[in-house]
Amino acid sequence: MTTGAAPVRQLDPADAVELRGTAEKILAAVGRGTSAAPQLLARVAESADGLPPSVRRQLRPADTDDGLFVLRGLDVDDTELGPTPAGWAAAGDSGAVHDVVLLLLATAMGDPIAWEGQQGGRFVHNIVPAPGHEGEQTGAGSAVLLSPHTEDAFHPGRAHLLMLSCMRNHDRVATTAAGVRRVRLAAADVELLSRPLLPILPDDAYAGARHFDGGPPPAVPTLYRAEDGLTLRFDPAYTPLADATPAHRAAYRRLEAELARVSVAVRLAPGDVLVLDNDLVVHGRVPFQARYDGTDRWLKRASLRVPARRTRPLAEASEHGYGQAAIEAHAG
Ligand SMILES: [Fe+2]
């Protein structure tokens, strides 16, 4: 893994002030509810239309094969933030103004989504280490490497873009990211991994999905050749590789090794937002020692879809998604 630079887009300080001011006005108008409140989402949609062109320019799609960028320069003040919550359920409206800023940015790039079965249906998730969950492959984990994966890979309605907004990261814990368009694979491996041979099972963050009984897990391809290049759907921790043929397993492991080779470590600082193309990039996190004293690493996460994208096989549309429903912020 290298510590190669992710492309950085610096936000104009005046734009950061304006974004925060807009978020504060929205909260003042609708109250400090959670990011799932319908009035809040409606106000965000209205206000996102009025964001300055200089902000919109910084939110243009990722324009390199890395499939990611860091938007830098949001106004996050550690002293006024309050303690890092001890888990998502304890987060309440902690850092609510930053939830709204993130939703404004997300709405300028696409349609934010939430999941009924994850973090109470909120559109902005709090990613904080939680006592007792240290070994989990979810945002609540800490002590183990979070294996590189695409977000919500089990589901056909998963996000096209993922945004990770840093509130606090005193120990400079690295988020890892690796772009599939940087890997070198033999044509035979690409061909084999483009066949729908294995399912991707729902991850531990989805309470009900692992007991879904509405049909067998659909087998899905790992790689897909989109018009503008390769995309991937990848989550080895939830892929039953033991069921694969030795040749298939070996190809999968070669892809995994290539992703590790091209992986970059991104040490987010407060005010940074990492924007990841969830069809091009796998992300993960290095292990860290949680503090559990109110000063832990704290990220906020938004997921969004970009209408009319052609980065996935059409066959996905018929998958059951293990009974999990995505909720769109601006449906209709
Ligand atoms: Fe993730």
mmCIF file of C-alpha atoms and ligand atoms in Angstrom:
data_model
loop_
_atom_site.group_PDB
_atom_site.id
_atom_site.type_symbol
_atom_site.label_atom_id
_atom_site.label_comp_id
_atom_site.label_asym_id
_atom_site.label_seq_id
_atom_site.Cartn_x
_atom_site.Cartn_y
_atom_site.Cartn_z
ATOM 1 C CA MET A 1 0.000 0.000 0.000
ATOM 2 C CA THR A 2 1.300 3.437 -0.857
ATOM 3 C CA THR A 3 0.510 6.703 0.838
ATOM 4 C CA GLY A 4 -0.043 8.205 -2.600
ATOM 5 C CA ALA A 5 -1.945 11.392 -2.783
ATOM 6 C CA ALA A 6 -5.657 11.363 -3.415
ATOM 7 C CA PRO A 7 -6.598 14.302 -5.664
ATOM 8 C CA VAL A 8 -7.511 17.225 -3.385
ATOM 9 C CA ARG A 9 -10.043 19.915 -4.254
ATOM 10 C CA GLN A 10 -9.783 22.915 -1.993
ATOM 11 C CA LEU A 11 -13.023 24.628 -1.089
ATOM 12 C CA ASP A 12 -12.985 28.415 -1.087
ATOM 13 C CA PRO A 13 -13.219 29.640 2.556
ATOM 14 C CA ALA A 14 -16.154 31.885 1.641
ATOM 15 C CA ASP A 15 -17.989 28.841 0.235
ATOM 16 C CA ALA A 16 -17.345 26.895 3.436
ATOM 17 C CA VAL A 17 -18.881 29.762 5.418
ATOM 18 C CA GLU A 18 -21.864 29.888 3.092
ATOM 19 C CA LEU A 19 -22.452 26.115 3.290
ATOM 20 C CA ARG A 20 -22.416 26.210 7.036
ATOM 21 C CA GLY A 21 -24.689 29.241 7.136
ATOM 22 C CA THR A 22 -27.178 27.524 4.837
ATOM 23 C CA ALA A 23 -27.125 24.394 7.010
ATOM 24 C CA GLU A 24 -27.701 26.457 10.154
ATOM 25 C CA LYS A 25 -30.671 28.210 8.547
ATOM 26 C CA ILE A 26 -32.204 24.861 7.589
ATOM 27 C CA LEU A 27 -31.792 23.533 11.121
ATOM 28 C CA ALA A 28 -33.254 26.698 12.596
ATOM 29 C CA ALA A 29 -36.295 26.320 10.341
ATOM 30 C CA VAL A 30 -36.994 22.610 10.893
ATOM 31 C CA GLY A 31 -35.533 21.962 14.347
ATOM 32 C CA ARG A 32 -32.606 19.760 15.246
ATOM 33 C CA GLY A 33 -34.172 16.483 14.177
ATOM 34 C CA THR A 34 -32.275 13.601 12.673
ATOM 35 C CA SER A 35 -31.160 13.472 9.066
ATOM 36 C CA ALA A 36 -34.220 11.346 8.253
ATOM 37 C CA ALA A 37 -36.727 14.134 8.894
ATOM 38 C CA PRO A 38 -38.781 14.773 5.719
ATOM 39 C CA GLN A 39 -38.946 18.561 6.190
ATOM 40 C CA LEU A 40 -35.202 18.684 6.556
ATOM 41 C CA LEU A 41 -34.691 16.712 3.356
ATOM 42 C CA ALA A 42 -37.125 18.959 1.476
ATOM 43 C CA ARG A 43 -35.283 22.095 2.613
ATOM 44 C CA VAL A 44 -31.945 20.567 1.677
ATOM 45 C CA ALA A 45 -33.222 19.840 -1.839
ATOM 46 C CA GLU A 46 -34.368 23.457 -2.267
ATOM 47 C CA SER A 47 -31.133 24.919 -0.938
ATOM 48 C CA ALA A 48 -28.840 22.586 -2.893
ATOM 49 C CA ASP A 49 -30.200 24.110 -6.109
ATOM 50 C CA GLY A 50 -28.875 27.474 -4.962
ATOM 51 C CA LEU A 51 -25.296 26.436 -4.155
ATOM 52 C CA PRO A 52 -22.693 28.692 -5.785
ATOM 53 C CA PRO A 53 -21.119 27.571 -9.090
ATOM 54 C CA SER A 54 -17.714 27.463 -7.354
ATOM 55 C CA VAL A 55 -19.022 24.725 -5.022
ATOM 56 C CA ARG A 56 -20.641 22.822 -7.855
ATOM 57 C CA ARG A 57 -17.406 22.903 -9.810
ATOM 58 C CA GLN A 58 -15.566 21.262 -6.903
ATOM 59 C CA LEU A 59 -18.237 18.551 -6.822
ATOM 60 C CA ARG A 60 -17.860 17.521 -10.477
ATOM 61 C CA PRO A 61 -17.441 13.761 -10.914
ATOM 62 C CA ALA A 62 -14.080 12.209 -10.092
ATOM 63 C CA ASP A 63 -12.051 12.761 -13.241
ATOM 64 C CA THR A 64 -9.155 10.319 -12.870
ATOM 65 C CA ASP A 65 -8.925 6.520 -12.935
ATOM 66 C CA ASP A 66 -8.553 6.645 -9.136
ATOM 67 C CA GLY A 67 -12.307 7.263 -8.963
ATOM 68 C CA LEU A 68 -12.058 9.473 -5.881
ATOM 69 C CA PHE A 69 -11.168 12.908 -4.557
ATOM 70 C CA VAL A 70 -10.928 14.744 -1.267
ATOM 71 C CA LEU A 71 -12.928 17.933 -0.883
ATOM 72 C CA ARG A 72 -11.000 19.968 1.674
ATOM 73 C CA GLY A 73 -11.854 23.029 3.700
ATOM 74 C CA LEU A 74 -15.234 22.561 5.372
ATOM 75 C CA ASP A 75 -15.649 24.408 8.638
ATOM 76 C CA VAL A 76 -15.362 21.814 11.447
ATOM 77 C CA ASP A 77 -14.384 23.175 14.868
ATOM 78 C CA ASP A 78 -13.272 20.509 17.350
ATOM 79 C CA THR A 79 -14.077 22.592 20.423
ATOM 80 C CA GLU A 80 -17.737 23.150 19.509
ATOM 81 C CA LEU A 81 -18.321 19.632 18.172
ATOM 82 C CA GLY A 82 -18.879 17.929 21.513
ATOM 83 C CA PRO A 83 -17.626 14.463 22.383
ATOM 84 C CA THR A 84 -17.475 11.673 19.822
ATOM 85 C CA PRO A 85 -20.615 9.564 20.418
ATOM 86 C CA ALA A 86 -20.085 6.092 21.886
ATOM 87 C CA GLY A 87 -21.896 4.436 18.963
ATOM 88 C CA TRP A 88 -24.282 5.425 16.176
ATOM 89 C CA ALA A 89 -27.345 4.861 18.349
ATOM 90 C CA ALA A 90 -25.975 7.281 20.945
ATOM 91 C CA ALA A 91 -25.196 9.950 18.345
ATOM 92 C CA GLY A 92 -28.591 11.677 18.460
ATOM 93 C CA ASP A 93 -28.199 15.028 16.716
ATOM 94 C CA SER A 94 -24.465 15.340 17.508
ATOM 95 C CA GLY A 95 -22.850 17.455 14.832
ATOM 96 C CA ALA A 96 -26.244 17.985 13.142
ATOM 97 C CA VAL A 97 -25.034 21.028 11.221
ATOM 98 C CA HIS A 98 -22.391 18.838 9.568
ATOM 99 C CA ASP A 99 -25.070 16.286 8.645
ATOM 100 C CA VAL A 100 -26.887 19.023 6.774
ATOM 101 C CA VAL A 101 -23.729 20.334 5.080
ATOM 102 C CA LEU A 102 -22.974 16.798 3.913
ATOM 103 C CA LEU A 103 -26.542 16.349 2.625
ATOM 104 C CA LEU A 104 -26.267 19.631 0.719
ATOM 105 C CA LEU A 105 -23.074 18.426 -0.952
ATOM 106 C CA ALA A 106 -24.541 14.975 -1.626
ATOM 107 C CA THR A 107 -27.671 16.468 -3.163
ATOM 108 C CA ALA A 108 -25.540 18.588 -5.483
ATOM 109 C CA MET A 109 -23.986 15.340 -6.789
ATOM 110 C CA GLY A 110 -27.004 13.030 -6.916
ATOM 111 C CA ASP A 111 -29.869 11.587 -4.872
ATOM 112 C CA PRO A 112 -29.014 10.695 -1.262
ATOM 113 C CA ILE A 113 -30.250 7.303 -0.079
ATOM 114 C CA ALA A 114 -30.813 5.695 3.315
ATOM 115 C CA TRP A 115 -31.627 2.152 4.423
ATOM 116 C CA GLU A 116 -34.537 1.236 6.631
ATOM 117 C CA GLY A 117 -32.411 -1.466 8.246
ATOM 118 C CA GLN A 118 -29.304 0.627 8.977
ATOM 119 C CA GLN A 119 -28.742 3.328 11.605
ATOM 120 C CA GLY A 120 -32.448 3.955 12.050
ATOM 121 C CA GLY A 121 -33.082 5.023 8.449
ATOM 122 C CA ARG A 122 -30.844 8.082 8.672
ATOM 123 C CA PHE A 123 -29.426 9.673 5.539
ATOM 124 C CA VAL A 124 -26.201 10.565 7.326
ATOM 125 C CA HIS A 125 -24.508 7.791 9.285
ATOM 126 C CA ASN A 126 -22.123 8.315 12.169
ATOM 127 C CA ILE A 127 -19.027 6.135 11.840
ATOM 128 C CA VAL A 128 -17.527 5.784 15.309
ATOM 129 C CA PRO A 129 -15.931 2.860 17.133
ATOM 130 C CA ALA A 130 -18.341 1.159 19.522
ATOM 131 C CA PRO A 131 -17.378 -0.824 22.633
ATOM 132 C CA GLY A 132 -17.945 -4.544 22.106
ATOM 133 C CA HIS A 133 -17.821 -4.255 18.289
ATOM 134 C CA GLU A 134 -14.030 -3.986 17.917
ATOM 135 C CA GLY A 135 -13.731 -7.083 15.724
ATOM 136 C CA GLU A 136 -16.618 -6.333 13.340
ATOM 137 C CA GLN A 137 -16.385 -5.700 9.614
ATOM 138 C CA THR A 138 -18.592 -2.602 9.923
ATOM 139 C CA GLY A 139 -18.199 1.068 10.726
ATOM 140 C CA ALA A 140 -18.439 0.240 14.427
ATOM 141 C CA GLY A 141 -15.272 -1.893 14.349
ATOM 142 C CA SER A 142 -11.750 -0.730 15.160
ATOM 143 C CA ALA A 143 -9.156 -3.317 16.204
ATOM 144 C CA VAL A 144 -9.230 -5.289 12.951
ATOM 145 C CA LEU A 145 -8.505 -4.271 9.392
ATOM 146 C CA LEU A 146 -11.734 -3.333 7.657
ATOM 147 C CA SER A 147 -11.240 -5.364 4.469
ATOM 148 C CA PRO A 148 -11.465 -3.375 1.258
ATOM 149 C CA HIS A 149 -14.997 -3.588 -0.160
ATOM 150 C CA THR A 150 -17.538 -1.722 -2.208
ATOM 151 C CA GLU A 151 -20.309 -0.342 -0.032
ATOM 152 C CA ASP A 152 -23.499 -2.387 0.310
ATOM 153 C CA ALA A 153 -22.196 -4.757 -2.364
ATOM 154 C CA PHE A 154 -24.976 -7.254 -1.592
ATOM 155 C CA HIS A 155 -27.656 -4.892 -2.884
ATOM 156 C CA PRO A 156 -28.625 -3.806 -6.425
ATOM 157 C CA GLY A 157 -29.690 -0.399 -5.073
ATOM 158 C CA ARG A 158 -26.326 0.383 -3.488
ATOM 159 C CA ALA A 159 -24.815 3.824 -3.731
ATOM 160 C CA HIS A 160 -22.963 5.049 -6.803
ATOM 161 C CA LEU A 161 -21.041 7.523 -4.686
ATOM 162 C CA LEU A 162 -19.999 7.436 -1.075
ATOM 163 C CA MET A 163 -19.004 10.480 0.955
ATOM 164 C CA LEU A 164 -16.997 10.256 4.174
ATOM 165 C CA SER A 165 -16.851 13.549 6.035
ATOM 166 C CA CYS A 166 -14.268 13.810 8.802
ATOM 167 C CA MET A 167 -15.262 15.359 12.102
ATOM 168 C CA ARG A 168 -12.321 14.154 14.163
ATOM 169 C CA ASN A 169 -9.324 11.892 13.619
ATOM 170 C CA HIS A 170 -6.620 12.686 16.188
ATOM 171 C CA ASP A 171 -4.721 9.452 15.534
ATOM 172 C CA ARG A 172 -4.722 10.037 11.751
ATOM 173 C CA VAL A 173 -6.281 6.624 11.173
ATOM 174 C CA ALA A 174 -6.089 5.876 7.465
ATOM 175 C CA THR A 175 -9.001 5.104 5.225
ATOM 176 C CA THR A 176 -7.790 2.915 2.372
ATOM 177 C CA ALA A 177 -8.956 3.165 -1.215
ATOM 178 C CA ALA A 178 -8.066 1.213 -4.346
ATOM 179 C CA GLY A 179 -9.382 1.785 -7.852
ATOM 180 C CA VAL A 180 -10.161 -1.168 -10.120
ATOM 181 C CA ARG A 181 -8.990 0.819 -13.157
ATOM 182 C CA ARG A 182 -5.475 0.870 -11.707
ATOM 183 C CA VAL A 183 -5.137 -2.914 -11.392
ATOM 184 C CA ARG A 184 -3.348 -5.158 -13.874
ATOM 185 C CA LEU A 185 -5.110 -8.452 -14.529
ATOM 186 C CA ALA A 186 -4.809 -11.048 -17.255
ATOM 187 C CA ALA A 187 -7.684 -11.002 -19.751
ATOM 188 C CA ALA A 188 -8.626 -14.524 -18.649
ATOM 189 C CA ASP A 189 -9.019 -13.360 -15.049
ATOM 190 C CA VAL A 190 -11.206 -10.439 -16.112
ATOM 191 C CA GLU A 191 -13.334 -12.819 -18.158
ATOM 192 C CA LEU A 192 -13.743 -15.318 -15.334
ATOM 193 C CA LEU A 193 -14.512 -12.650 -12.734
ATOM 194 C CA SER A 194 -17.116 -11.108 -15.047
ATOM 195 C CA ARG A 195 -19.287 -14.228 -14.799
ATOM 196 C CA PRO A 196 -22.057 -14.376 -12.184
ATOM 197 C CA LEU A 197 -20.733 -17.269 -10.098
ATOM 198 C CA LEU A 198 -21.027 -16.380 -6.399
ATOM 199 C CA PRO A 199 -23.395 -14.313 -4.253
ATOM 200 C CA ILE A 200 -22.431 -11.434 -1.958
ATOM 201 C CA LEU A 201 -24.245 -11.823 1.346
ATOM 202 C CA PRO A 202 -25.524 -8.879 3.411
ATOM 203 C CA ASP A 203 -23.105 -7.477 5.969
ATOM 204 C CA ASP A 204 -23.522 -7.368 9.725
ATOM 205 C CA ALA A 205 -24.753 -3.755 9.698
ATOM 206 C CA TYR A 206 -28.110 -4.954 8.308
ATOM 207 C CA ALA A 207 -30.072 -6.431 11.143
ATOM 208 C CA GLY A 208 -32.795 -8.324 9.284
ATOM 209 C CA ALA A 209 -31.132 -9.159 5.984
ATOM 210 C CA ARG A 210 -29.161 -12.182 7.107
ATOM 211 C CA HIS A 211 -32.364 -14.053 7.888
ATOM 212 C CA PHE A 212 -34.045 -13.266 4.563
ATOM 213 C CA ASP A 213 -36.082 -16.205 3.236
ATOM 214 C CA GLY A 214 -37.516 -14.732 0.030
ATOM 215 C CA GLY A 215 -35.316 -16.626 -2.416
ATOM 216 C CA PRO A 216 -31.809 -17.963 -2.895
ATOM 217 C CA PRO A 217 -28.858 -15.529 -2.855
ATOM 218 C CA PRO A 218 -28.314 -14.325 -6.449
ATOM 219 C CA ALA A 219 -24.919 -15.058 -7.993
ATOM 220 C CA VAL A 220 -23.343 -11.821 -9.206
ATOM 221 C CA PRO A 221 -20.295 -10.909 -11.298
ATOM 222 C CA THR A 222 -17.324 -9.313 -9.521
ATOM 223 C CA LEU A 223 -16.204 -7.284 -12.532
ATOM 224 C CA TYR A 224 -18.209 -5.558 -15.237
ATOM 225 C CA ARG A 225 -17.011 -3.951 -18.430
ATOM 226 C CA ALA A 226 -18.894 -0.667 -18.600
ATOM 227 C CA GLU A 227 -18.688 1.634 -21.628
ATOM 228 C CA ASP A 228 -15.921 3.713 -20.087
ATOM 229 C CA GLY A 229 -13.978 0.930 -18.370
ATOM 230 C CA LEU A 230 -14.079 -1.722 -15.655
ATOM 231 C CA THR A 231 -16.318 -1.477 -12.588
ATOM 232 C CA LEU A 232 -16.547 -3.823 -9.633
ATOM 233 C CA ARG A 233 -18.793 -5.200 -6.937
ATOM 234 C CA PHE A 234 -16.553 -6.628 -4.272
ATOM 235 C CA ASP A 235 -16.799 -7.722 -0.662
ATOM 236 C CA PRO A 236 -14.583 -10.735 0.112
ATOM 237 C CA ALA A 237 -15.627 -10.870 3.774
ATOM 238 C CA TYR A 238 -19.189 -11.671 2.664
ATOM 239 C CA THR A 239 -18.455 -13.737 -0.447
ATOM 240 C CA PRO A 240 -18.531 -17.548 0.044
ATOM 241 C CA LEU A 241 -15.252 -18.194 -1.768
ATOM 242 C CA ALA A 242 -15.059 -21.699 -0.329
ATOM 243 C CA ASP A 243 -17.836 -22.591 -2.797
ATOM 244 C CA ALA A 244 -15.823 -21.409 -5.820
ATOM 245 C CA THR A 245 -13.720 -23.559 -8.128
ATOM 246 C CA PRO A 246 -9.967 -23.383 -7.470
ATOM 247 C CA ALA A 247 -9.463 -21.421 -10.715
ATOM 248 C CA HIS A 248 -12.148 -18.925 -9.788
ATOM 249 C CA ARG A 249 -10.804 -18.546 -6.270
ATOM 250 C CA ALA A 250 -7.296 -17.964 -7.606
ATOM 251 C CA ALA A 251 -8.519 -15.251 -9.994
ATOM 252 C CA TYR A 252 -10.420 -13.583 -7.156
ATOM 253 C CA ARG A 253 -7.300 -13.657 -4.979
ATOM 254 C CA ARG A 254 -5.238 -12.118 -7.786
ATOM 255 C CA LEU A 255 -7.759 -9.269 -8.038
ATOM 256 C CA GLU A 256 -7.600 -8.843 -4.271
ATOM 257 C CA ALA A 257 -3.788 -8.733 -4.371
ATOM 258 C CA GLU A 258 -3.818 -6.181 -7.188
ATOM 259 C CA LEU A 259 -6.247 -3.978 -5.255
ATOM 260 C CA ALA A 260 -3.883 -4.157 -2.274
ATOM 261 C CA ARG A 261 -0.977 -3.213 -4.529
ATOM 262 C CA VAL A 262 -2.641 -0.057 -5.855
ATOM 263 C CA SER A 263 -4.286 0.897 -2.540
ATOM 264 C CA VAL A 264 -3.682 4.374 -1.167
ATOM 265 C CA ALA A 265 -3.968 5.469 2.475
ATOM 266 C CA VAL A 266 -6.036 8.602 2.987
ATOM 267 C CA ARG A 267 -5.646 10.198 6.417
ATOM 268 C CA LEU A 268 -8.700 12.372 6.661
ATOM 269 C CA ALA A 269 -8.525 15.532 8.753
ATOM 270 C CA PRO A 270 -11.485 17.521 10.126
ATOM 271 C CA GLY A 271 -13.126 19.415 7.280
ATOM 272 C CA ASP A 272 -12.139 16.821 4.652
ATOM 273 C CA VAL A 273 -14.757 14.894 2.689
ATOM 274 C CA LEU A 274 -13.576 11.810 0.817
ATOM 275 C CA VAL A 275 -15.765 11.193 -2.231
ATOM 276 C CA LEU A 276 -15.509 7.637 -3.586
ATOM 277 C CA ASP A 277 -17.003 6.190 -6.735
ATOM 278 C CA ASN A 278 -18.528 2.999 -5.354
ATOM 279 C CA ASP A 279 -18.400 1.293 -8.770
ATOM 280 C CA LEU A 280 -14.688 1.943 -9.295
ATOM 281 C CA VAL A 281 -13.176 1.953 -5.833
ATOM 282 C CA VAL A 282 -12.980 -0.356 -2.847
ATOM 283 C CA HIS A 283 -12.473 1.268 0.537
ATOM 284 C CA GLY A 284 -11.389 0.003 3.920
ATOM 285 C CA ARG A 285 -9.719 1.126 7.127
ATOM 286 C CA VAL A 286 -6.532 0.189 8.918
ATOM 287 C CA PRO A 287 -6.853 -1.253 12.450
ATOM 288 C CA PHE A 288 -6.730 1.227 15.322
ATOM 289 C CA GLN A 289 -6.974 1.338 19.083
ATOM 290 C CA ALA A 290 -10.247 2.954 20.103
ATOM 291 C CA ARG A 291 -10.010 5.526 22.898
ATOM 292 C CA TYR A 292 -13.625 5.483 24.166
ATOM 293 C CA ASP A 293 -13.091 8.810 25.900
ATOM 294 C CA GLY A 294 -15.080 11.132 23.635
ATOM 295 C CA THR A 295 -12.118 11.946 21.368
ATOM 296 C CA ASP A 296 -12.328 8.956 18.997
ATOM 297 C CA ARG A 297 -12.227 9.073 15.235
ATOM 298 C CA TRP A 298 -15.590 10.283 13.939
ATOM 299 C CA LEU A 299 -16.733 10.271 10.336
ATOM 300 C CA LYS A 300 -20.092 11.052 8.852
ATOM 301 C CA ARG A 301 -21.171 9.071 5.812
ATOM 302 C CA ALA A 302 -23.627 9.843 3.056
ATOM 303 C CA SER A 303 -24.569 7.543 0.150
ATOM 304 C CA LEU A 304 -26.063 8.663 -3.106
ATOM 305 C CA ARG A 305 -27.174 7.488 -6.499
ATOM 306 C CA VAL A 306 -26.533 9.232 -9.754
ATOM 307 C CA PRO A 307 -29.522 8.935 -12.120
ATOM 308 C CA ALA A 308 -29.017 7.257 -15.505
ATOM 309 C CA ARG A 309 -25.574 5.862 -14.766
ATOM 310 C CA ARG A 310 -24.498 2.857 -16.849
ATOM 311 C CA THR A 311 -21.845 1.320 -14.662
ATOM 312 C CA ARG A 312 -23.610 -1.946 -13.708
ATOM 313 C CA PRO A 313 -25.082 -5.008 -15.435
ATOM 314 C CA LEU A 314 -28.766 -4.624 -16.250
ATOM 315 C CA ALA A 315 -29.432 -8.057 -14.718
ATOM 316 C CA GLU A 316 -29.038 -6.543 -11.247
ATOM 317 C CA ALA A 317 -32.495 -5.027 -11.520
ATOM 318 C CA SER A 318 -34.138 -8.404 -10.843
ATOM 319 C CA GLU A 319 -32.262 -9.120 -7.582
ATOM 320 C CA HIS A 320 -34.270 -9.277 -4.363
ATOM 321 C CA GLY A 321 -31.725 -7.349 -2.292
ATOM 322 C CA TYR A 322 -32.360 -9.627 0.698
ATOM 323 C CA GLY A 323 -35.527 -7.697 1.529
ATOM 324 C CA GLN A 324 -33.623 -4.495 2.301
ATOM 325 C CA ALA A 325 -35.164 -1.314 1.000
ATOM 326 C CA ALA A 326 -33.257 1.805 0.067
ATOM 327 C CA ILE A 327 -35.102 5.059 0.732
ATOM 328 C CA GLU A 328 -34.504 7.994 -1.600
ATOM 329 C CA ALA A 329 -34.338 11.460 -0.100
ATOM 330 C CA HIS A 330 -35.959 13.154 -3.031
ATOM 331 C CA ALA A 331 -38.179 10.421 -4.435
ATOM 332 C CA GLY A 332 -40.841 11.748 -6.758
HETATM 333 FE FE FE B 1 -17.801 0.622 3.893
#
